[in-house]
Amino acid sequence: MNEKAKLKTLEHRNQTREEPPEIPKDVYVRNRQKMSKTKDRYKRETIHSTNPQHKTANIIPQHANTQTKIHITNIKRPRKSPKHLKRSVPVAGTRSRLRTNHTGYYPESRDTTHKHGRSPRTDDYPHARTLLQLKQIDQIKFADELYTSTLQTMENSSISTLRAEKLVGSNAYRMRTVINHCKFINFTRNNLYEKLEVVGMHYNNFTRTKRGIINGLGTVIKGITGNLDATDGERTDAILDELRLEHKALQGQIKAQASVNNDLIREYNNIIEVIKQTGIEVADNLNQFNNQLNIFQELYHLLDTLNQINILYEMILTTVTKFENSIAFCQTNVIHPSIISSTELYTSLRQIANQYTNHFPVELARVNMLTIIKLVTVSCRFSEENEIVYMIDIPIVEEPKFSLYYLYSIPSIIPAEYSTVIPKVKYILKGQVNKGMQRPCRPITNNLHLCKAEDKDHHNLECEQEILTHETTTKCEYTRLDITENQLQWIPEANQYVAVFLRKESLQILRNDSTIHRTLQGIFLIRPDSSHKVYYKNQELLPWTKTRGHPTVLQDLEIHWEPSRTSPITLKMKTMELAKLATNYATPEGDHTFYTFKINPWILLLAFSLCGYILISRISRNRETPANQQTTDTLQRLPAEVPFRGGGVTCT
């Protein structure tokens, strides 16, 4: 706050503050500075006992086990009143204290009763006065520092890089709630600072895996041996031709299978690529989910922190509002719970009642606190230590009883004219000594009134005393009245109407669903009540009535809560269409044909027999012819080697 604002505020405080009432110097505490040091702001004292003869009082701090004895000097004893003591009693708040001072003050009010009740003393008597000191609240600085650090933390977090419209679902709602909380807090802070200015308190702030392949080699050795005949040779050739054809077909199928394998490998590689891309998308979605979760956690903790800060500001604002309300009520001299609570007031008055037994207007009990509060008046001022000082007054009364009378002039008919007696005072206290009052007394209950001492009238009241004592007007002076028309006037003190009818007037009375018409002429007192209604010139004459109030309670309040649900996460996967893959697979034969050669023993016997026959024939022929000729002829006619196939045996 700049210097001009400070100067303006100080001028405003000086203009609006009330001058404190003078406190007499005949009662004080010796060595006050030393005593004030013992009154720690966190240790309030309570009177333990007093000794009027030795003029001492024992003070017991709330947070200590020792007693402090203070000396009281120059005690003035008023007439017919006990000694007075300046004491300290605790009040609400760790930084406020209440000091009750019984001095020789003259009261601002006196107590009277109607019919039955207590009256104030006829002489001077003391009253109780209380001082309440409220100091500046230090939690405001703590709340501001906490709020500033929270905003700084929010700026440094990931939340500041996001906008509310970029968030989705519950996070967007929470971000908007964070903004609203900040607005609430700023609004509350502004109201708090304004109220601090009003009450005069200033605040300057603001692993890698390897894979090995071992190839296996299988060898199948197949051999077929044996001698075959011509038919077997043809059959063998046919079999070989068939094998040759099947071999060509098998080569074609192997080529087709290789193509299929290439397609499978290619599709497998495509599938692996799709899985890789899908894994990347899954990782991205998981990262987005993690970011959303982090934002949710940050917003949750931020909302909780802002809510606590808002509650702290509301508590401080409530306290400052109590200060403001206390000043407003103090300016009207009305006690209010913002100044001191009923419980604390009762505790303080109980200590005063121990010194003034049977001198309270009403019995000091908790059931009578509403009546006692009506008797209490308050005044306040600002101190130089930035404190608000409240002075609370309570009247002390004596035992004699008075009856309060209200005198009202009613015309009377004297032949040919109207006249009446006009009293010098309207209110009279009737007792052993009658006293007149210039102004009305303050009603406390139905039969209890409180009158001020300075309102006592000192005129000669012979006429009024004659009326009250003997109910005659021999010592009174009549005054002629000039009445030319009918009149009807309301008397609130008597809850009646006075009617002066020069001429006849008709009144309509409704009672129990029946109507009565009355014609009146003269002077009458009319008192309507709830059992009947009186109408004069079509207007109802209404008396004072009592009605019962009904508190208004909030009804049909619907509070609905739903659990928050997170937004579903969608993962887009690429489809792997294996159905479109070519199915030209090699189909092996269902039945396998095996060709085997079985050796028949009869064939072997026939072959050996034929070979033996040929051998024997050749030997016999060689014997019949010469050797050279036989040899030449044999070479010319017979082949050198005759192959024979059959049964797997070859003969030469």
Short mmCIF file of C-alpha atoms in Angstrom, two decimals, residues 16-462:
data_model
loop_
_atom_site.label_atom_id
_atom_site.label_comp_id
_atom_site.label_asym_id
_atom_site.label_seq_id
_atom_site.Cartn_x
_atom_site.Cartn_y
_atom_site.Cartn_z
CA THR A 16 -14.91 7.57 12.08
CA ARG A 17 -13.48 6.49 15.42
CA GLU A 18 -15.36 7.41 18.54
CA GLU A 19 -13.70 8.97 21.49
CA PRO A 20 -13.36 6.42 24.27
CA PRO A 21 -15.24 7.09 27.46
CA GLU A 22 -13.16 8.46 30.25
CA ILE A 23 -11.93 5.89 32.70
CA PRO A 24 -11.51 7.31 36.21
CA LYS A 25 -8.01 7.29 37.59
CA ASP A 26 -9.03 6.29 41.07
CA VAL A 27 -8.73 2.60 40.23
CA TYR A 28 -5.59 1.31 38.60
CA VAL A 29 -3.02 -1.47 38.87
CA ARG A 30 0.42 -0.69 40.21
CA ASN A 31 3.31 -1.33 37.84
CA ARG A 32 1.12 -1.87 34.78
CA GLN A 33 4.02 -2.32 32.36
CA LYS A 34 5.40 -5.14 34.41
CA MET A 35 1.99 -6.71 34.56
CA SER A 36 1.45 -6.38 30.80
CA LYS A 37 4.59 -8.43 30.19
CA THR A 38 3.12 -11.30 32.14
CA LYS A 39 0.04 -11.17 29.94
CA ASP A 40 1.45 -13.18 27.11
CA ARG A 41 -0.65 -13.23 23.98
CA TYR A 42 -0.95 -17.01 24.25
CA LYS A 43 -1.32 -17.17 28.06
CA ARG A 44 -4.44 -15.51 29.36
CA GLU A 45 -5.01 -15.02 33.07
CA THR A 46 -7.96 -15.83 35.27
CA ILE A 47 -8.76 -14.33 38.66
CA HIS A 48 -8.28 -16.96 41.34
CA SER A 49 -8.97 -15.03 44.53
CA THR A 50 -9.06 -11.49 45.87
CA ASN A 51 -8.27 -9.92 49.20
CA PRO A 52 -9.94 -6.50 49.57
CA GLN A 53 -8.28 -5.85 52.95
CA HIS A 54 -4.73 -6.25 51.68
CA LYS A 55 -5.69 -4.89 48.25
CA THR A 56 -4.25 -7.82 46.31
CA ALA A 57 -5.49 -10.27 43.70
CA ASN A 58 -4.07 -13.63 42.65
CA ILE A 59 -3.78 -14.19 38.90
CA ILE A 60 -3.44 -17.73 37.53
CA PRO A 61 -2.22 -17.99 33.89
CA GLN A 62 -3.93 -20.70 31.88
CA HIS A 63 -0.66 -22.34 30.79
CA ALA A 64 1.25 -22.07 34.05
CA ASN A 65 1.10 -23.66 37.47
CA THR A 66 2.25 -20.56 39.33
CA GLN A 67 0.27 -17.63 40.66
CA THR A 68 1.06 -13.96 40.23
CA LYS A 69 0.05 -11.50 42.92
CA ILE A 70 -0.70 -7.92 41.87
CA HIS A 71 -1.34 -4.91 44.12
CA ILE A 72 -4.30 -2.62 43.72
CA THR A 73 -4.16 0.87 45.19
CA ASN A 74 -6.43 3.87 45.68
CA ILE A 75 -9.67 1.95 45.75
CA LYS A 76 -12.62 4.28 46.03
CA ARG A 77 -15.62 2.94 47.89
CA PRO A 78 -18.91 4.34 46.50
CA ARG A 79 -21.78 4.76 48.82
CA LYS A 80 -23.42 1.46 49.77
CA SER A 81 -21.39 -0.50 47.25
CA PRO A 82 -18.70 -3.18 47.63
CA LYS A 83 -15.09 -2.69 46.70
CA HIS A 84 -14.06 -2.78 43.07
CA LEU A 85 -11.36 -4.69 41.35
CA LYS A 86 -9.71 -4.57 37.99
CA ARG A 87 -9.44 -8.12 36.72
CA SER A 88 -8.58 -10.12 33.61
CA VAL A 89 -10.76 -12.92 32.34
CA PRO A 90 -10.32 -15.00 29.17
CA VAL A 91 -12.35 -14.50 26.01
CA ALA A 92 -12.46 -16.30 22.68
CA GLY A 93 -9.42 -16.28 20.43
CA THR A 94 -5.78 -16.75 21.25
CA ARG A 95 -5.06 -13.10 20.55
CA SER A 96 -7.83 -11.36 22.49
CA ARG A 97 -8.41 -10.68 26.14
CA LEU A 98 -11.15 -9.17 28.28
CA ARG A 99 -10.57 -6.85 31.21
CA THR A 100 -13.47 -6.08 33.51
CA ASN A 101 -13.22 -2.86 35.48
CA HIS A 102 -15.60 -2.11 38.35
CA THR A 103 -15.36 1.61 38.92
CA GLY A 104 -17.39 4.38 40.52
CA TYR A 105 -19.30 5.11 37.31
CA TYR A 106 -22.77 6.50 37.45
CA PRO A 107 -25.16 4.27 35.56
CA GLU A 108 -26.70 5.18 32.26
CA SER A 109 -29.95 3.41 33.14
CA ARG A 110 -32.06 2.44 36.09
CA ASP A 111 -34.25 -0.52 36.67
CA THR A 112 -37.95 -0.32 37.45
CA THR A 113 -40.71 -2.89 37.46
CA HIS A 114 -44.39 -2.84 36.77
CA LYS A 115 -46.46 -4.25 39.62
CA HIS A 116 -43.63 -6.49 40.82
CA GLY A 117 -39.93 -6.27 40.12
CA ARG A 118 -36.65 -4.71 41.16
CA SER A 119 -35.66 -1.11 41.01
CA PRO A 120 -32.31 0.64 40.73
CA ARG A 121 -30.64 2.32 43.67
CA THR A 122 -31.82 5.76 44.53
CA ASP A 123 -28.21 6.82 45.10
CA ASP A 124 -25.15 6.52 42.91
CA TYR A 125 -24.00 2.97 42.15
CA PRO A 126 -21.27 1.42 40.00
CA HIS A 127 -21.54 -0.62 36.86
CA ALA A 128 -19.33 -3.13 35.06
CA ARG A 129 -17.21 -2.15 32.09
CA THR A 130 -15.37 -4.56 29.81
CA LEU A 131 -12.49 -4.03 27.40
CA LEU A 132 -11.91 -6.41 24.48
CA GLN A 133 -8.71 -6.22 22.46
CA LEU A 134 -8.51 -7.91 19.06
CA LYS A 135 -5.18 -8.01 17.27
CA GLN A 136 -4.34 -8.39 13.61
CA ILE A 137 -4.53 -11.87 12.14
CA ASP A 138 -1.17 -13.31 11.11
CA GLN A 139 -2.66 -16.18 9.11
CA ILE A 140 -3.31 -13.88 6.14
CA LYS A 141 0.37 -13.82 5.23
CA PHE A 142 0.55 -17.60 5.54
CA ALA A 143 -2.51 -18.03 3.27
CA ASP A 144 -1.08 -15.64 0.65
CA GLU A 145 2.28 -17.41 0.61
CA LEU A 146 0.57 -20.78 0.31
CA TYR A 147 -1.64 -19.59 -2.56
CA THR A 148 1.29 -17.97 -4.40
CA SER A 149 3.46 -21.08 -4.09
CA THR A 150 0.59 -23.24 -5.34
CA LEU A 151 0.14 -21.05 -8.42
CA GLN A 152 3.90 -21.15 -9.05
CA THR A 153 3.90 -24.93 -8.80
CA MET A 154 0.99 -25.09 -11.21
CA GLU A 155 2.87 -22.88 -13.69
CA ASN A 156 5.90 -25.19 -13.54
CA SER A 157 3.84 -28.35 -14.03
CA SER A 158 2.54 -29.88 -17.24
CA ILE A 159 -0.90 -28.42 -16.59
CA SER A 160 0.20 -24.95 -17.67
CA THR A 161 1.07 -26.22 -21.16
CA LEU A 162 -2.44 -27.51 -21.70
CA ARG A 163 -5.64 -25.64 -22.29
CA ALA A 164 -8.98 -26.64 -20.99
CA GLU A 165 -10.39 -27.19 -24.47
CA LYS A 166 -7.60 -29.64 -25.31
CA LEU A 167 -8.46 -31.88 -22.40
CA VAL A 168 -11.18 -34.46 -22.73
CA GLY A 169 -13.58 -36.11 -20.35
CA SER A 170 -13.14 -35.72 -16.63
CA ASN A 171 -9.80 -33.90 -16.95
CA ALA A 172 -11.45 -31.05 -18.85
CA TYR A 173 -14.05 -30.76 -16.10
CA ARG A 174 -11.37 -30.74 -13.41
CA MET A 175 -9.36 -28.10 -15.28
CA ARG A 176 -12.43 -25.86 -15.44
CA THR A 177 -12.98 -26.55 -11.74
CA VAL A 178 -9.40 -25.44 -11.03
CA ILE A 179 -10.05 -22.16 -12.86
CA ASN A 180 -13.28 -21.66 -10.88
CA HIS A 181 -11.47 -22.32 -7.60
CA CYS A 182 -8.91 -19.67 -8.49
CA LYS A 183 -11.74 -17.22 -9.20
CA PHE A 184 -13.38 -18.07 -5.86
CA ILE A 185 -10.13 -17.53 -4.00
CA ASN A 186 -9.44 -14.20 -5.75
CA PHE A 187 -12.97 -13.00 -4.99
CA THR A 188 -12.64 -14.02 -1.33
CA ARG A 189 -9.22 -12.33 -1.06
CA ASN A 190 -10.58 -9.08 -2.49
CA ASN A 191 -13.45 -9.12 0.01
CA LEU A 192 -10.98 -9.92 2.78
CA TYR A 193 -8.74 -6.96 1.92
CA GLU A 194 -11.75 -4.63 1.66
CA LYS A 195 -12.98 -5.69 5.09
CA LEU A 196 -9.49 -5.26 6.50
CA GLU A 197 -9.56 -1.69 5.22
CA VAL A 198 -12.99 -1.18 6.82
CA VAL A 199 -11.92 -2.41 10.24
CA GLY A 200 -8.63 -0.50 9.98
CA MET A 201 -6.25 -3.44 9.71
CA HIS A 202 -3.74 -2.95 6.88
CA TYR A 203 -1.92 -5.72 5.12
CA ASN A 204 0.83 -5.20 2.49
CA ASN A 205 0.88 -8.26 0.25
CA PHE A 206 -0.13 -9.73 -2.17
CA THR A 207 19.93 -58.57 -23.95
CA ARG A 208 20.42 -60.03 -27.14
CA THR A 209 19.54 -63.58 -28.06
CA LYS A 210 21.46 -65.55 -30.66
CA ARG A 211 19.99 -68.18 -32.89
CA GLY A 212 21.87 -71.06 -34.53
CA ILE A 213 20.62 -73.46 -37.30
CA ILE A 214 22.16 -76.96 -37.69
CA ASN A 215 21.36 -78.47 -41.01
CA GLY A 216 20.66 -82.23 -41.03
CA LEU A 217 21.65 -84.46 -43.85
CA GLY A 218 19.84 -87.70 -44.57
CA THR A 219 21.01 -90.24 -47.10
CA VAL A 220 18.89 -93.01 -48.51
CA ILE A 221 20.68 -95.67 -50.61
CA LYS A 222 18.57 -97.85 -52.64
CA GLY A 223 19.83 -100.61 -55.04
CA ILE A 224 18.15 -103.04 -57.19
CA THR A 225 20.11 -105.92 -58.63
CA GLY A 226 19.22 -108.99 -60.62
CA ASN A 227 18.75 -110.39 -64.11
CA LEU A 228 15.51 -109.81 -65.92
CA ASP A 229 13.86 -111.34 -69.02
CA ALA A 230 12.36 -109.37 -71.90
CA THR A 231 8.97 -108.98 -70.25
CA ASP A 232 10.54 -107.82 -67.04
CA GLY A 233 12.73 -105.45 -69.00
CA GLU A 234 9.71 -103.91 -70.71
CA ARG A 235 7.91 -103.65 -67.41
CA THR A 236 11.01 -102.15 -65.86
CA ASP A 237 11.31 -99.63 -68.68
CA ALA A 238 7.66 -98.68 -68.22
CA ILE A 239 8.24 -98.25 -64.53
CA LEU A 240 11.29 -96.12 -65.19
CA ASP A 241 9.34 -93.99 -67.67
CA GLU A 242 6.60 -93.54 -65.09
CA LEU A 243 9.20 -92.62 -62.50
CA ARG A 244 10.71 -90.19 -64.96
CA LEU A 245 7.32 -88.54 -65.48
CA GLU A 246 6.61 -88.43 -61.76
CA HIS A 247 10.06 -86.93 -61.24
CA LYS A 248 9.22 -84.13 -63.67
CA ALA A 249 5.88 -83.61 -61.92
CA LEU A 250 7.63 -83.61 -58.59
CA GLN A 251 10.07 -80.97 -59.84
CA GLY A 252 7.12 -78.82 -60.89
CA GLN A 253 5.47 -79.25 -57.52
CA ILE A 254 8.74 -78.42 -55.77
CA LYS A 255 8.97 -75.22 -57.82
CA ALA A 256 5.35 -74.42 -56.95
CA GLN A 257 6.04 -75.17 -53.29
CA ALA A 258 9.05 -72.87 -53.40
CA SER A 259 6.80 -70.13 -54.80
CA VAL A 260 4.31 -70.78 -52.01
CA ASN A 261 7.11 -70.65 -49.47
CA ASN A 262 8.29 -67.35 -50.91
CA ASP A 263 4.73 -66.00 -50.65
CA LEU A 264 4.48 -67.26 -47.06
CA ILE A 265 7.80 -65.64 -46.13
CA ARG A 266 6.74 -62.40 -47.80
CA GLU A 267 3.38 -62.45 -46.00
CA TYR A 268 5.13 -63.39 -42.78
CA ASN A 269 7.41 -60.37 -43.17
CA ASN A 270 4.36 -58.19 -43.81
CA ILE A 271 2.69 -59.57 -40.69
CA ILE A 272 5.82 -58.88 -38.64
CA GLU A 273 5.81 -55.30 -39.97
CA VAL A 274 2.13 -54.93 -39.06
CA ILE A 275 2.84 -56.26 -35.56
CA LYS A 276 5.72 -53.81 -35.26
CA GLN A 277 3.54 -50.86 -36.30
CA THR A 278 0.78 -52.04 -33.98
CA GLY A 279 3.26 -52.25 -31.12
CA ILE A 280 4.32 -48.67 -31.82
CA GLU A 281 0.68 -47.55 -31.75
CA VAL A 282 0.09 -49.47 -28.52
CA ALA A 283 3.14 -47.79 -26.97
CA ASP A 284 1.90 -44.36 -28.13
CA ASN A 285 -1.56 -45.01 -26.70
CA LEU A 286 -0.08 -46.20 -23.44
CA ASN A 287 2.05 -43.06 -23.28
CA GLN A 288 -1.05 -40.94 -23.91
CA PHE A 289 -2.88 -42.84 -21.19
CA ASN A 290 0.04 -42.31 -18.82
CA ASN A 291 0.04 -38.59 -19.63
CA GLN A 292 -3.70 -38.39 -19.03
CA LEU A 293 -3.25 -40.23 -15.75
CA ASN A 294 -0.48 -37.84 -14.68
CA ILE A 295 -2.63 -34.85 -15.59
CA PHE A 296 -5.52 -36.35 -13.63
CA GLN A 297 -3.32 -36.81 -10.57
CA GLU A 298 -1.95 -33.27 -10.84
CA LEU A 299 -5.43 -31.80 -11.26
CA TYR A 300 -6.72 -33.86 -8.35
CA HIS A 301 -3.98 -32.69 -5.99
CA LEU A 302 -4.27 -29.12 -7.29
CA LEU A 303 -8.02 -29.08 -6.68
CA ASP A 304 -7.53 -30.40 -3.18
CA THR A 305 -4.87 -27.77 -2.45
CA LEU A 306 -6.96 -24.92 -3.87
CA ASN A 307 -9.95 -26.12 -1.90
CA GLN A 308 -7.96 -26.03 1.32
CA ILE A 309 -6.63 -22.55 0.49
CA ASN A 310 -10.17 -21.40 -0.25
CA ILE A 311 -11.36 -22.77 3.09
CA LEU A 312 -8.48 -20.97 4.82
CA TYR A 313 -9.42 -17.67 3.19
CA GLU A 314 -13.07 -18.23 4.07
CA MET A 315 -12.13 -18.77 7.71
CA ILE A 316 -10.05 -15.59 7.74
CA LEU A 317 -12.83 -13.71 5.95
CA THR A 318 -15.32 -14.98 8.53
CA THR A 319 -13.13 -13.67 11.34
CA VAL A 320 -12.68 -10.28 9.68
CA THR A 321 -16.42 -10.17 8.97
CA LYS A 322 -17.00 -10.69 12.69
CA PHE A 323 -14.75 -7.68 13.33
CA GLU A 324 -16.75 -5.63 10.84
CA ASN A 325 -20.06 -6.74 12.34
CA SER A 326 -18.80 -6.01 15.83
CA ILE A 327 -17.93 -2.45 14.81
CA ALA A 328 -21.34 -1.98 13.17
CA PHE A 329 -23.20 -3.21 16.25
CA CYS A 330 -20.90 -1.27 18.53
CA GLN A 331 -21.83 1.96 16.77
CA THR A 332 -25.46 1.24 17.65
CA ASN A 333 -24.49 0.36 21.27
CA VAL A 334 -25.92 -3.14 20.84
CA ILE A 335 -24.12 -6.24 22.12
CA HIS A 336 -23.60 -8.95 19.50
CA PRO A 337 -21.96 -12.42 19.48
CA SER A 338 -19.28 -11.02 17.16
CA ILE A 339 -18.09 -8.91 20.12
CA ILE A 340 -18.35 -11.57 22.79
CA SER A 341 -20.23 -14.86 22.82
CA SER A 342 -23.06 -15.56 25.25
CA THR A 343 -21.00 -18.21 27.06
CA GLU A 344 -18.04 -15.87 27.58
CA LEU A 345 -20.37 -13.04 28.61
CA TYR A 346 -22.05 -15.34 31.11
CA THR A 347 -18.66 -16.35 32.56
CA SER A 348 -17.61 -12.71 32.93
CA LEU A 349 -20.94 -11.69 34.47
CA ARG A 350 -20.74 -14.62 36.87
CA GLN A 351 -17.47 -13.27 38.23
CA ILE A 352 -19.05 -9.82 38.61
CA ALA A 353 -22.11 -11.33 40.30
CA ASN A 354 -19.85 -12.89 42.92
CA GLN A 355 -18.93 -9.35 44.00
CA TYR A 356 -22.46 -7.89 43.60
CA THR A 357 -24.79 -10.48 45.07
CA ASN A 358 -28.49 -9.90 44.30
CA HIS A 359 -27.75 -6.65 42.48
CA PHE A 360 -28.54 -7.77 38.94
CA PRO A 361 -31.87 -6.71 37.41
CA VAL A 362 -32.70 -10.36 36.70
CA GLU A 363 -31.35 -13.62 38.03
CA LEU A 364 -28.05 -14.49 36.40
CA ALA A 365 -28.86 -17.81 34.74
CA ARG A 366 -28.33 -19.19 31.28
CA VAL A 367 -32.07 -19.26 30.62
CA ASN A 368 -32.16 -15.48 31.20
CA MET A 369 -29.24 -14.63 28.88
CA LEU A 370 -31.52 -13.17 26.21
CA THR A 371 -32.98 -10.81 28.81
CA ILE A 372 -29.55 -9.95 30.22
CA ILE A 373 -28.23 -9.15 26.73
CA LYS A 374 -30.96 -6.50 26.44
CA LEU A 375 -29.52 -4.81 29.52
CA VAL A 376 -25.97 -4.69 28.17
CA THR A 377 -24.70 -1.74 26.14
CA VAL A 378 -21.38 -1.52 24.31
CA SER A 379 -19.04 1.15 22.94
CA CYS A 380 -15.80 0.76 20.98
CA ARG A 381 -12.73 2.62 19.76
CA PHE A 382 -9.49 2.01 17.83
CA SER A 383 -6.26 1.95 19.76
CA GLU A 384 -2.84 2.98 18.54
CA GLU A 385 -1.71 -0.66 18.62
CA ASN A 386 -4.06 -1.58 15.75
CA GLU A 387 -6.58 -3.03 18.18
CA ILE A 388 -10.33 -2.65 18.61
CA VAL A 389 -11.34 -1.88 22.20
CA TYR A 390 -14.90 -2.65 23.31
CA MET A 391 -16.41 -1.26 26.52
CA ILE A 392 -19.37 -3.32 27.75
CA ASP A 393 -21.75 -1.85 30.38
CA ILE A 394 -24.15 -3.73 32.66
CA PRO A 395 -26.39 -1.97 35.25
CA ILE A 396 -26.31 -2.85 38.96
CA VAL A 397 -29.63 -2.36 40.83
CA GLU A 398 -30.85 -2.20 44.46
CA GLU A 399 -33.51 -4.27 46.18
CA PRO A 400 -36.44 -1.74 46.67
CA LYS A 401 -39.38 -2.26 44.33
CA PHE A 402 -41.32 0.28 42.28
CA SER A 403 -44.40 0.14 40.13
CA LEU A 404 -44.32 1.92 36.80
CA TYR A 405 -47.39 3.92 35.81
CA TYR A 406 -48.19 5.61 32.54
CA LEU A 407 -50.38 8.74 32.85
CA TYR A 408 -52.64 9.45 29.91
CA SER A 409 -55.08 12.37 29.70
CA ILE A 410 -58.63 11.27 29.02
CA PRO A 411 -61.30 13.93 28.49
CA SER A 412 -64.15 14.16 30.96
CA ILE A 413 -67.52 15.77 30.46
CA ILE A 414 -68.29 18.78 32.54
CA PRO A 415 -71.64 20.38 31.81
CA ALA A 416 -71.46 22.10 28.43
CA GLU A 417 -67.72 21.45 27.83
CA TYR A 418 -64.89 18.88 27.76
CA SER A 419 -61.88 19.20 30.04
CA THR A 420 -58.98 17.04 31.27
CA VAL A 421 -55.95 17.02 33.55
CA ILE A 422 -52.60 17.27 31.75
CA PRO A 423 -49.86 15.67 33.94
CA LYS A 424 -46.41 17.19 34.18
CA VAL A 425 -44.83 13.78 33.50
CA LYS A 426 -46.19 10.75 31.72
CA TYR A 427 -44.28 8.08 33.66
CA ILE A 428 -44.24 7.73 37.46
CA LEU A 429 -42.42 5.23 39.67
CA LYS A 430 -44.71 4.43 42.59
CA GLY A 431 -43.07 3.27 45.78
CA GLN A 432 -42.27 4.61 49.22
CA VAL A 433 -41.22 7.74 47.36
CA ASN A 434 -42.88 8.50 44.04
CA LYS A 435 -40.59 9.63 41.23
CA GLY A 436 -41.46 11.04 37.84
CA MET A 437 -39.65 10.14 34.62
CA GLN A 438 -39.28 12.48 31.67
CA ARG A 439 -38.83 9.72 29.06
CA PRO A 440 -40.24 6.20 28.79
CA CYS A 441 -38.35 3.37 30.43
CA ARG A 442 -36.78 0.60 28.44
CA PRO A 443 -38.86 -2.61 28.49
CA ILE A 444 -36.87 -5.74 29.30
CA THR A 445 -39.63 -8.29 29.92
CA ASN A 446 -43.38 -8.11 30.22
CA ASN A 447 -43.20 -6.86 33.82
CA LEU A 448 -39.66 -5.47 33.91
CA HIS A 449 -38.51 -2.05 32.71
CA LEU A 450 -35.18 -0.24 32.95
CA CYS A 451 -35.14 3.52 33.49
CA LYS A 452 -32.22 5.90 33.20
CA ALA A 453 -31.21 7.93 36.21
CA GLU A 454 -30.78 11.14 34.23
CA ASP A 455 -34.41 10.91 33.07
CA LYS A 456 -35.68 11.52 36.63
CA ASP A 457 -37.95 14.60 36.86
CA HIS A 458 -37.65 17.09 39.73
CA HIS A 459 -40.98 18.96 39.39
CA ASN A 460 -43.62 19.14 42.10
CA LEU A 461 -45.86 16.13 41.52
CA GLU A 462 -48.65 16.78 44.04
#
